[in-house]
Amino acid sequence: MTAFPEGTILGYPRIGRRRELKKAVEAFWAGRIDEEELERTARELRASTRERLAELGLGRKDSAIPESFSYYDQVLDAAVTVGAIPTRFEDLRGADGTVGLPAYFTIARGEGDRAPLEMTKWFDSNYHYLVPEIGPETVFSLSSDRLVRQVSEAAEAGLVTRPVIVGPVTLLALAKASDDAPQGFDPLSRLDDLLPVYVELLARLRAEGAEWVQLDEPALVSESLPASVAQLSDAAARALDVLGRAQERPAILVAAPYADLGEVFPVLAAAPIEAIAVDLVRGGVPAPAEGLEGKTLVGGVVDGHNIWRGDLSHAFDRLEALRALGAAVSASTSTSLLHVPHDVTDESGLDERLVSWLAFADQKVQQVGVLARGLSVGRASIAAELDASSAALADRLAAPGVRDGAVRDRALSTADFSRVGYEERETAQEALGLPVLPLTTIGSFPQTGDIRRARARFTRGEIPAEDYDDFLRREVASVVSLQEDLGLDVLVHGEPERNDMVQYFAENLDGFAVTEHGWVQSYGSRATRPSILWGDVSRPAAITVGWSAYAQSLTSKHLKGMLTGPVTILAWSFVRDDQPLGETANQVALALRDEIADLEAAGIAIIQVDEPALRELLPLKKADQPAYLRWSVDSFRLATGGAAAGTQVHTHLCYSEFGVVIDAIRALDADVTSIEAARSRMEVVADIAEVGFDHGIGPGVYDIHSPRVPTVEEVESLLRRAVEEIPTRQLWVNPDCGLKTRGYDETTASLRNIVEATRRVREDVSVRV
């Protein structure tokens, strides 16, 4: 077997430095380009990525460059590769049984009556993956050779790269039982049937010249999956024994990022594989284990989850500690770099001092190169780089604004974290006069091309502020009028002034900075620009009050004020790492508390504080979860604790396994909680009913992440299932999430169908208490 490189990364951003892949994929979906042109764009992007990584110092011939490209999602890639597609998509296979690119996108996005795969969060990140559906009927077979072709493509350019695929244990552990599976079926039970396909894939990769392959197995570090650690460890031992003993294969690197490997590490050490990647940012140096002789330990010491330059001296200390285990050691990132933007040197608008504290993907690749050189030649050879890193860290900690006495001196009491009891609030809120099954949306309406162009022109200084404001007022008035015409009960202003639900607040709070090109993939072709939370947070002035008050003046119906909650602002930003997250969350919460008070003073009686990321940040280790749930719940309660009894506080959560945090959701004590439920076909209502959730609840009836328009009958069916499980007096009717990513035609058609379905259910149902 070829030696593992001394420095590597576990993955790289794949949407392109200027979102080239996103634009090409969306053009393909819209019919503006054909499949051949899309494939050409993707090939060019992969080639430029390989060349860039080589320029940054990764070896061209030693498998240091990972083949981690994806058109949409790496879990979908693995599922399609092994043929694990639901029966409703079986007819999309080619004559030879393979799954082509159009079929791949249909599985991801749905089509007509065919619902797409469910979507949820990738461990504790803001990336969303597609959930495979696997049952006894699933026939595994090698159904795509895209990864093989990418290895060949690199070889034609003179490079030996390392193909990356989600490993068999993680693929099955993240899957859900198919609709055809019997009650209680566990997809992990199909492991023995799946492994021969991975063996075949490894042989194909080896035949094309792959010397190493990377199997991503992050499920092995998680204690938040249906399978126990013992079950996952056993599955890993069985899987790696089969794969490791395959006759024709590349050397195998198993990567298990996002947390400490713990008791699974000895299992990997004993397996017949050649390398193990351990996350030394989120986890510790493993204890000595049998079987490490001849293996390589790939130390993930450069943070792939955040954008801080970090402490390279401490990182090198960890690599040296890893060496003490007796294995060869390589330097790497802790996770794939898909979670960070491409290159901080693209950011001409950021303060130079702030830039000196940062490392985006390209800078992290360079950091890996420095550490690899230190491993090879000795610490003294990289002393200058280590000293520069330490100096930047010291400068960051001492900079003005990082610690603000006015923010830190704000006194808090226990009473600030709670409102009056729910029964008293429920009585006071009867004055709102809402009907049974109130109809509303989550907040945003479509961000049209006109809106984006107007915002861009205003940002460039091409139109004056008063003209831009007039444009936004017309947009708000149009959205309010549309909602009234459709028959919704609680309206929103549509948020045309907001570029992003977090960035908008970051631009109006002290302690934040925003990027110009800092795009990070969220799911599929969707990307966000996480803000940088670098210092103490405060609110210099009201943020949302003017637009909410204006919209309320246009209607006699109630208008929701729309805020993003403290946990979500943290989760969807790159957050300072020099203090506990709970302290930062409380600073954000106090700023939002002041905003809520101003909204109430402006006559807004319903205020939504979105927390879609509540489940996302839940630590993967059970021992760490209670502390997280305490501070995350407390920050929400601090933000909303000053609201009057008659003010109805809503929150919203989406795309997560709610059963895991249902107690925390209840502890938020929001008057109404809206949640994603359509794509999972209302599965969550069983969890809600089981725990006796007694506050208002709005399980979503419209999957807004798919271009499908749900029929009246489909929505009615979902509503009736909700009514069967939950008292009608608690139920609200709403989409899964905001409508920002959809077009007006599909949005209007979908909302019209929701209104009609609600009318039918209202006619038949009696209020249950």
mmCIF file of C-alpha atoms in Angstrom, residues 436-437 716 720 728 755-766:
data_model
loop_
_atom_site.group_PDB
_atom_site.id
_atom_site.type_symbol
_atom_site.label_atom_id
_atom_site.label_comp_id
_atom_site.label_asym_id
_atom_site.label_seq_id
_atom_site.Cartn_x
_atom_site.Cartn_y
_atom_site.Cartn_z
ATOM 1 C CA VAL A 436 -60.087 27.559 14.803
ATOM 2 C CA LEU A 437 -57.057 26.306 12.827
ATOM 3 C CA GLU A 716 -56.211 17.934 3.788
ATOM 4 C CA ARG A 720 -56.649 15.438 9.293
ATOM 5 C CA THR A 728 -57.850 21.265 17.547
ATOM 6 C CA VAL A 755 -56.673 27.604 2.451
ATOM 7 C CA GLU A 756 -59.168 25.313 0.712
ATOM 8 C CA ALA A 757 -57.965 22.233 2.618
ATOM 9 C CA THR A 758 -58.272 24.141 5.891
ATOM 10 C CA ARG A 759 -61.809 25.234 4.990
ATOM 11 C CA ARG A 760 -62.816 21.600 4.450
ATOM 12 C CA VAL A 761 -61.297 20.433 7.719
ATOM 13 C CA ARG A 762 -62.832 23.328 9.642
ATOM 14 C CA GLU A 763 -66.268 22.301 8.391
ATOM 15 C CA ASP A 764 -65.898 18.747 9.677
ATOM 16 C CA VAL A 765 -63.910 19.005 12.858
ATOM 17 C CA SER A 766 -65.150 19.856 16.325
#
